[in-house]
Amino acid sequence: MKVQKLIKMAYKENKRSSLAIYLILRFLVILCMVLQLIRGDLNNALLCLLSLILLFAPLFIQNKFEITLPDGLEIAIYLFIFSAEILGEINNFYGIIPYWDTMLHTINGFLATAVGFSLVNLLNNNSTHINLSPFYLCLVAFCFSMTIGVLWEFLEFGCDKFFKSDMQKDTYIKQIASVDLNKDKINKSVILNDIEEVTIKYNGDQVITLDGYLDIGLYDTMKDLLVNFLGAIVFGIIEWFYFNNKDKLKFTEQLFLYKN
């Protein structure tokens, strides 16, 4: 189905706020892609193309599976995609703004849990044979969010490994513990403290001195999964309280998918 047809359908369903955000971000991404092509940066241009596909996904999914995303959740997804790919990767917000990556991974944990919860809740509400408990719904949503987080880390590692990017940002650390450094070859780690500098020789005679031991992704990956975990836990707790206080927490229903 053409993009224009899905946009018209969204307009008819009175989803004007989320549609306006979608069109604005779509224009900005296309503008960014043109600029990257002019600069000859094909990698960033392809990243813009990926962003356009991701921005279109919510519209396509809603039409394909006959479900509706609340405006609040849909707008949050659009802004998250734009912030991660266009602002984060292409405009280097990851390097310029401290904790930009941490913030986005925390939000991802929250949003992915909301989507996972909604998918299972749809099944629960539209089936006469299934009646899942609130705890089970929250548990499945949590697991869904963590799975999305792990798959994203797989993607980051794959891009770094095969396309020589640096999505898993490096970290300087001052202490390491390694069994490989044990001269007796026994299973007991040797600890190096207060590492001041590390010298690397590469390409035969090239030498570079670093300000410490350079971890190339492990710390970043574990930090991302940890904040994803925290985001998922926060949403799970909110929804647990929602089941027990539906009148007081009715605003959280704006995060639920529902059938057309």
Coordinates of C-alpha atoms in Angstrom, one line a residue:
M1 CA 0.0 0.0 0.0
K2 CA 1.3 3.5 -0.9
V3 CA 2.5 5.9 1.8
Q4 CA 0.0 8.5 0.6
K5 CA -2.9 6.2 1.0
L6 CA -1.9 5.3 4.6
I7 CA -1.5 9.0 5.4
K8 CA -5.0 9.7 4.2
M9 CA -6.4 6.9 6.3
A10 CA -4.6 8.2 9.4
Y11 CA -6.1 11.7 8.7
K12 CA -9.6 10.2 8.4
E13 CA -9.1 8.5 11.8
N14 CA -8.5 11.9 13.3
K15 CA -4.9 11.1 14.2
R16 CA -3.9 14.7 13.2
S17 CA -1.3 15.3 16.0
S18 CA 0.7 12.2 15.3
L19 CA 0.3 12.6 11.6
A20 CA 1.7 16.2 11.8
I21 CA 4.7 15.0 13.7
Y22 CA 5.3 12.2 11.2
L23 CA 5.2 14.5 8.2
I24 CA 7.5 17.1 9.9
L25 CA 10.1 14.4 10.8
R26 CA 9.7 12.7 7.4
F27 CA 10.6 16.1 5.7
L28 CA 13.6 16.6 8.0
V29 CA 14.9 13.1 7.3
I30 CA 14.5 13.6 3.6
L31 CA 16.3 16.9 3.8
C32 CA 19.1 15.3 5.8
M33 CA 19.4 12.5 3.3
V34 CA 19.8 15.0 0.4
L35 CA 22.5 16.8 2.3
Q36 CA 24.4 13.6 3.0
L37 CA 24.2 12.6 -0.7
I38 CA 25.6 16.1 -1.6
R39 CA 28.4 15.5 0.8
G40 CA 29.0 12.1 -0.7
D41 CA 28.4 10.3 2.6
L42 CA 26.6 7.2 1.4
N43 CA 26.6 5.5 4.9
N44 CA 24.6 8.4 6.5
A45 CA 22.3 8.5 3.4
L46 CA 21.5 4.9 3.9
L47 CA 20.9 5.6 7.6
C48 CA 18.4 8.2 6.6
L49 CA 16.7 5.7 4.3
L50 CA 16.5 3.3 7.2
S51 CA 15.0 6.1 9.4
L52 CA 12.3 6.7 6.8
I53 CA 11.4 3.0 6.8
L54 CA 11.2 3.0 10.6
L55 CA 9.1 6.1 10.7
F56 CA 6.7 4.5 8.2
A57 CA 6.4 1.3 10.2
P58 CA 3.8 2.4 12.8
L59 CA 1.4 3.5 10.0
F60 CA 1.9 0.2 8.1
I61 CA 1.5 -2.0 11.2
Q62 CA -1.7 -0.2 12.2
N63 CA -3.2 -0.8 8.8
K64 CA -1.9 -4.3 8.3
F65 CA -3.0 -5.7 11.7
E66 CA -6.0 -3.4 12.2
I67 CA -4.8 -1.9 15.5
T68 CA -4.6 1.7 16.6
L69 CA -1.7 3.3 18.4
P70 CA -2.7 6.1 20.8
D71 CA -1.3 9.5 19.7
G72 CA 0.9 9.8 22.7
L73 CA 2.6 6.4 22.1
E74 CA 2.9 7.0 18.3
I75 CA 4.4 10.4 18.7
A76 CA 6.9 9.1 21.3
I77 CA 8.0 6.3 18.8
Y78 CA 8.5 8.9 16.0
L79 CA 10.6 11.2 18.2
F80 CA 12.6 8.3 19.5
I81 CA 13.5 7.1 16.0
F82 CA 14.5 10.6 14.9
S83 CA 16.5 11.2 18.1
A84 CA 18.4 7.9 17.8
E85 CA 19.2 7.9 14.1
I86 CA 19.3 11.4 12.8
L87 CA 20.2 13.4 15.9
G88 CA 22.3 10.7 17.6
E89 CA 24.2 9.0 14.8
I90 CA 24.3 11.5 12.0
N91 CA 24.5 14.8 14.0
N92 CA 26.7 13.1 16.7
F93 CA 24.4 13.9 19.7
Y94 CA 25.9 10.7 21.3
G95 CA 29.2 12.5 21.4
I96 CA 28.1 16.1 22.0
I97 CA 25.4 15.6 24.7
P98 CA 26.4 13.6 27.8
Y99 CA 24.1 10.6 28.5
W100 CA 22.2 11.0 25.2
D101 CA 22.6 7.3 24.5
T102 CA 21.7 6.3 28.1
M103 CA 18.6 8.4 28.0
L104 CA 17.4 6.9 24.7
H105 CA 18.0 3.3 25.9
T106 CA 16.0 4.0 29.0
I107 CA 13.1 5.4 26.9
N108 CA 13.4 2.4 24.6
G109 CA 13.0 0.1 27.6
F110 CA 9.9 2.0 28.6
L111 CA 8.3 2.2 25.1
A112 CA 9.1 -1.4 24.2
T113 CA 7.5 -2.6 27.4
A114 CA 4.4 -0.5 26.5
V115 CA 4.2 -2.1 23.1
G116 CA 4.7 -5.6 24.5
F117 CA 2.2 -5.1 27.2
S118 CA -0.4 -3.8 24.7
L119 CA 0.1 -6.7 22.3
V120 CA -0.6 -9.3 25.0
N121 CA -3.4 -7.2 26.5
L122 CA -5.1 -7.1 23.1
L123 CA -5.0 -10.9 23.0
N124 CA -6.3 -11.1 26.5
N125 CA -9.2 -8.7 25.9
N126 CA -10.3 -10.1 22.6
S127 CA -10.3 -13.8 23.5
T128 CA -13.0 -15.8 25.3
H129 CA -10.5 -18.6 26.1
I130 CA -7.6 -16.6 27.6
N131 CA -7.6 -14.7 30.8
L132 CA -4.1 -13.8 31.8
S133 CA -3.3 -12.3 35.2
P134 CA -1.9 -8.8 35.6
F135 CA 1.4 -10.2 36.8
Y136 CA 1.7 -12.4 33.7
L137 CA 1.0 -9.5 31.4
C138 CA 3.6 -7.3 33.1
L139 CA 6.2 -10.2 33.0
V140 CA 5.6 -10.8 29.2
A141 CA 5.9 -7.1 28.5
F142 CA 9.2 -7.0 30.5
C143 CA 10.6 -9.9 28.6
F144 CA 9.5 -8.4 25.3
S145 CA 11.3 -5.2 26.1
M146 CA 14.5 -6.9 27.1
T147 CA 14.4 -9.0 23.9
I148 CA 14.2 -5.8 21.8
G149 CA 17.1 -4.4 23.8
V150 CA 19.3 -7.5 23.2
L151 CA 18.4 -7.6 19.5
W152 CA 19.4 -3.9 19.2
E153 CA 22.8 -4.7 20.8
F154 CA 23.2 -7.5 18.3
L155 CA 22.6 -5.0 15.6
E156 CA 25.2 -2.6 17.0
F157 CA 27.8 -5.3 17.3
G158 CA 27.1 -6.5 13.7
C159 CA 27.5 -3.0 12.3
D160 CA 30.8 -2.5 14.2
K161 CA 32.1 -5.9 13.2
F162 CA 31.2 -5.9 9.5
F163 CA 30.9 -2.2 8.6
K164 CA 33.6 -0.9 10.9
S165 CA 31.3 1.6 12.6
D166 CA 31.4 2.4 16.3
M167 CA 27.9 2.1 17.5
Q168 CA 29.1 0.4 20.7
K169 CA 31.0 3.4 22.0
D170 CA 34.4 2.9 23.6
T171 CA 35.2 3.4 27.3
Y172 CA 38.5 4.2 29.0
I173 CA 39.0 2.1 32.1
K174 CA 41.7 2.3 34.7
Q175 CA 41.5 -1.3 36.0
I176 CA 41.3 -4.7 34.4
A177 CA 41.3 -8.3 35.7
S178 CA 42.4 -11.1 33.3
V179 CA 43.3 -14.7 33.6
D180 CA 45.4 -14.4 30.4
L181 CA 47.9 -12.3 32.3
N182 CA 48.6 -15.0 34.8
K183 CA 52.1 -16.2 34.2
D184 CA 51.4 -19.5 35.9
K185 CA 48.5 -20.3 33.5
I186 CA 46.1 -21.0 36.3
N187 CA 42.5 -19.9 36.5
K188 CA 43.2 -16.9 38.7
S189 CA 42.9 -13.4 37.4
V190 CA 45.7 -10.9 37.6
I191 CA 44.5 -7.4 38.5
L192 CA 46.1 -4.3 37.0
N193 CA 45.2 -1.1 38.9
D194 CA 45.7 2.6 38.1
I195 CA 46.4 2.1 34.4
E196 CA 47.8 5.4 33.2
E197 CA 48.5 4.7 29.5
V198 CA 48.4 2.0 27.0
T199 CA 50.6 1.9 23.8
I200 CA 49.3 0.3 20.7
K201 CA 51.5 -0.6 17.7
Y202 CA 49.6 -1.2 14.4
N203 CA 50.2 -1.3 10.7
G204 CA 53.8 -2.4 11.2
D205 CA 55.3 0.8 12.6
Q206 CA 52.4 3.0 13.6
V207 CA 52.3 3.8 17.4
I208 CA 49.5 5.5 19.4
T209 CA 49.4 6.1 23.2
L210 CA 46.0 5.9 24.9
D211 CA 45.0 7.4 28.3
G212 CA 44.0 4.1 29.7
Y213 CA 42.8 0.6 28.7
L214 CA 40.3 1.0 25.9
D215 CA 37.2 -1.2 26.3
I216 CA 35.6 -1.5 22.8
G217 CA 32.0 -2.1 23.6
L218 CA 31.3 -4.3 26.6
Y219 CA 30.8 -1.5 29.1
D220 CA 28.5 0.4 26.7
T221 CA 26.5 -2.8 25.9
M222 CA 26.0 -3.7 29.6
K223 CA 25.1 -0.1 30.5
D224 CA 22.5 0.0 27.6
L225 CA 20.9 -3.2 28.8
L226 CA 20.9 -2.1 32.4
V227 CA 19.0 1.2 31.6
N228 CA 16.7 -0.7 29.3
F229 CA 16.0 -3.0 32.2
L230 CA 15.2 0.0 34.5
G231 CA 12.8 1.5 31.9
A232 CA 11.0 -1.8 31.6
I233 CA 10.7 -2.2 35.3
V234 CA 9.3 1.3 35.7
F235 CA 6.6 0.7 33.1
G236 CA 5.8 -2.7 34.6
I237 CA 5.3 -1.1 38.0
I238 CA 3.1 1.6 36.5
E239 CA 0.9 -1.0 34.8
W240 CA 0.7 -3.1 37.9
F241 CA -0.7 -0.2 39.8
Y242 CA -3.0 0.6 36.9
F243 CA -4.8 -2.7 37.3
N244 CA -5.4 -2.0 41.0
N245 CA -6.2 1.7 40.5
K246 CA -7.8 2.0 37.1
D247 CA -9.7 5.2 37.9
K248 CA -6.7 7.0 39.3
L249 CA -4.3 5.9 36.5
K250 CA -6.6 6.1 33.6
F251 CA -4.1 8.3 31.7
T252 CA -1.9 5.3 31.2
E253 CA -4.4 3.9 28.8
Q254 CA -2.9 6.4 26.3
L255 CA 0.0 3.9 26.0
F256 CA -2.2 0.9 25.1
L257 CA -2.8 -0.4 21.6
Y258 CA -6.4 -1.2 20.8
K259 CA -8.4 -2.9 18.0
N260 CA -9.9 -0.8 15.2

